[in-house]
Amino acid sequence: MEIQYRCSCGSVEEVESDDFAQPFRCSHCGKEYNDPSFWNAESGLLYCVICRCRDLYIQKDFNRKVGVGIAVVGAILAPFTKLISLLVCALIDLGLYKVLPMITVCYRCHAIFRDFPKNSTHEGFNLGINDRYRSAER
Ligand SMILES: [Zn+2]
Ligand SMILES: [Zn+2]
């Protein structure tokens, strides 16, 4: 399992663990995140271990680098293949999208949680909830 988050010091960190039973630290400022009860095997993720927010949403783990790479290749080939390559790339994108795993994302701090057991109460991105957090930031 893996957590990708932005620490309060501004550093973007990635931490991997089998169970997150041990506290982990920001490699930049040394801030410790010590809260092993943020998930369990039965219920999945309960809240964001970074900011303690309980509003989390799930989305496909679409690797932007792969997507952009495919689009660039498609654009380069497009003049030679009468735009068919663009279509092919769009189809590849679509295929990739279907097999991608789900990630859980925190509405508040945008921490990303990979390979955690699924919490069945979590749903896809909700603009209303997101607006609440964005307006709280202002
Ligand atoms: Zn830090
Ligand atoms: Zn959070």
Short mmCIF file of C-alpha atoms and ligand atoms in Angstrom, two decimals:
data_model
loop_
_atom_site.label_atom_id
_atom_site.label_comp_id
_atom_site.label_asym_id
_atom_site.label_seq_id
_atom_site.Cartn_x
_atom_site.Cartn_y
_atom_site.Cartn_z
CA MET A 1 0.00 0.00 0.00
CA GLU A 2 1.18 3.45 -0.76
CA ILE A 3 0.36 7.01 0.28
CA GLN A 4 1.31 10.02 -1.77
CA TYR A 5 0.80 13.30 0.04
CA ARG A 6 1.93 16.87 0.34
CA CYS A 7 3.40 17.55 3.75
CA SER A 8 2.63 20.83 5.51
CA CYS A 9 6.21 21.87 4.65
CA GLY A 10 5.27 21.71 0.96
CA SER A 11 7.30 18.61 0.12
CA VAL A 12 5.52 15.92 -1.91
CA GLU A 13 6.18 12.59 -0.25
CA GLU A 14 5.53 8.96 -1.10
CA VAL A 15 5.47 6.30 1.57
CA GLU A 16 4.98 2.56 1.15
CA SER A 17 4.12 -0.01 3.78
CA ASP A 18 2.38 -3.36 4.22
CA ASP A 19 0.22 -2.17 7.10
CA PHE A 20 1.22 1.39 8.11
CA ALA A 21 1.39 0.18 11.71
CA GLN A 22 4.59 2.18 12.13
CA PRO A 23 4.66 5.96 12.05
CA PHE A 24 6.20 7.50 8.95
CA ARG A 25 8.07 10.76 8.52
CA CYS A 26 8.38 13.45 5.93
CA SER A 27 11.83 13.05 4.39
CA HIS A 28 12.12 16.82 4.08
CA CYS A 29 11.09 18.30 7.44
CA GLY A 30 10.88 15.13 9.56
CA LYS A 31 7.24 15.65 10.51
CA GLU A 32 5.86 12.40 11.92
CA TYR A 33 2.53 10.92 10.91
CA ASN A 34 1.60 8.49 13.63
CA ASP A 35 -1.94 7.21 13.40
CA PRO A 36 -2.19 3.50 12.50
CA SER A 37 -5.99 3.39 13.00
CA PHE A 38 -6.79 5.36 9.85
CA TRP A 39 -7.58 2.08 8.10
CA ASN A 40 -8.33 -1.54 8.85
CA ALA A 41 -8.64 -4.65 6.75
CA GLU A 42 -12.45 -4.99 7.18
CA SER A 43 -13.61 -1.43 6.52
CA GLY A 44 -10.76 -0.11 4.39
CA LEU A 45 -9.73 3.51 4.72
CA LEU A 46 -11.60 5.35 7.46
CA TYR A 47 -10.07 8.80 7.13
CA CYS A 48 -7.10 10.62 5.70
CA VAL A 49 -4.07 9.96 7.88
CA ILE A 50 -2.47 13.20 6.71
CA CYS A 51 -5.18 15.73 7.63
CA ARG A 52 -7.75 13.52 9.46
CA CYS A 53 -10.40 14.40 6.94
CA ARG A 54 -13.21 11.84 6.62
CA ASP A 55 -14.33 12.90 3.17
CA LEU A 56 -12.55 10.74 0.63
CA TYR A 57 -13.43 9.85 -2.93
CA ILE A 58 -12.36 7.12 -5.30
CA GLN A 59 -11.16 7.44 -8.86
CA LYS A 60 -9.24 5.51 -11.47
CA ASP A 61 -5.49 5.59 -11.05
CA PHE A 62 -4.87 7.11 -14.43
CA ASN A 63 -1.17 7.61 -14.89
CA ARG A 64 -0.94 10.98 -16.61
CA LYS A 65 2.52 10.31 -17.98
CA VAL A 66 1.29 7.29 -19.91
CA GLY A 67 -1.73 9.20 -21.20
CA VAL A 68 0.30 12.20 -22.32
CA GLY A 69 2.93 9.96 -23.91
CA ILE A 70 0.32 8.17 -25.98
CA ALA A 71 -1.23 11.46 -27.05
CA VAL A 72 2.16 12.86 -28.12
CA VAL A 73 2.98 9.77 -30.17
CA GLY A 74 -0.47 10.01 -31.73
CA ALA A 75 0.01 13.66 -32.62
CA ILE A 76 3.42 13.01 -34.19
CA LEU A 77 2.08 10.16 -36.31
CA ALA A 78 -1.17 11.92 -37.18
CA PRO A 79 0.01 13.77 -40.34
CA PHE A 80 1.32 10.49 -41.81
CA THR A 81 -1.60 8.29 -41.01
CA LYS A 82 -4.45 10.68 -41.83
CA LEU A 83 -5.41 11.02 -38.18
CA ILE A 84 -6.08 7.32 -37.78
CA SER A 85 -3.34 7.15 -35.15
CA LEU A 86 -5.24 9.68 -33.06
CA LEU A 87 -8.20 7.38 -33.09
CA VAL A 88 -6.05 4.38 -32.24
CA CYS A 89 -4.50 6.25 -29.34
CA ALA A 90 -7.88 7.29 -28.05
CA LEU A 91 -8.87 3.62 -28.08
CA ILE A 92 -5.68 2.62 -26.25
CA ASP A 93 -6.45 5.29 -23.66
CA LEU A 94 -9.92 3.91 -23.26
CA GLY A 95 -8.61 0.36 -22.87
CA LEU A 96 -6.07 1.46 -20.29
CA TYR A 97 -8.75 3.30 -18.40
CA LYS A 98 -10.81 0.15 -18.02
CA VAL A 99 -8.05 -1.94 -16.48
CA LEU A 100 -6.73 0.74 -14.16
CA PRO A 101 -6.93 0.18 -10.42
CA MET A 102 -8.87 2.53 -8.16
CA ILE A 103 -7.24 5.01 -5.83
CA THR A 104 -8.73 6.89 -2.91
CA VAL A 105 -8.18 10.64 -2.72
CA CYS A 106 -8.66 13.07 0.15
CA TYR A 107 -10.97 16.03 -0.64
CA ARG A 108 -9.11 18.28 1.73
CA CYS A 109 -5.39 17.70 1.22
CA HIS A 110 -5.47 15.61 -2.00
CA ALA A 111 -3.44 12.79 -0.48
CA ILE A 112 -3.61 9.68 -2.68
CA PHE A 113 -4.05 6.20 -1.22
CA ARG A 114 -3.13 3.22 -3.39
CA ASP A 115 -3.88 -0.49 -2.86
CA PHE A 116 -5.84 -0.08 0.34
CA PRO A 117 -8.85 -2.33 0.93
CA LYS A 118 -11.92 -0.66 -0.49
CA ASN A 119 -14.23 1.25 1.83
CA SER A 120 -17.70 0.59 0.42
CA THR A 121 -19.03 3.93 1.70
CA HIS A 122 -16.65 5.90 -0.49
CA GLU A 123 -17.98 7.18 -3.79
CA GLY A 124 -16.66 8.93 -6.84
CA PHE A 125 -15.73 12.60 -6.93
CA ASN A 126 -18.54 14.87 -5.76
CA LEU A 127 -18.37 18.49 -6.85
CA GLY A 128 -20.57 19.65 -3.96
CA ILE A 129 -18.27 18.20 -1.32
CA ASN A 130 -15.24 19.48 -3.17
CA ASP A 131 -16.69 23.02 -3.30
CA ARG A 132 -17.15 22.92 0.45
CA TYR A 133 -13.44 22.28 0.94
CA ARG A 134 -12.29 24.71 -1.70
CA SER A 135 -14.41 27.54 -0.28
CA ALA A 136 -13.10 26.76 3.21
CA GLU A 137 -9.59 27.35 1.87
CA ARG A 138 -10.34 30.85 0.67
ZN ZN B 1 7.51 17.91 5.59
ZN ZN B 2 -6.30 14.66 3.77
#
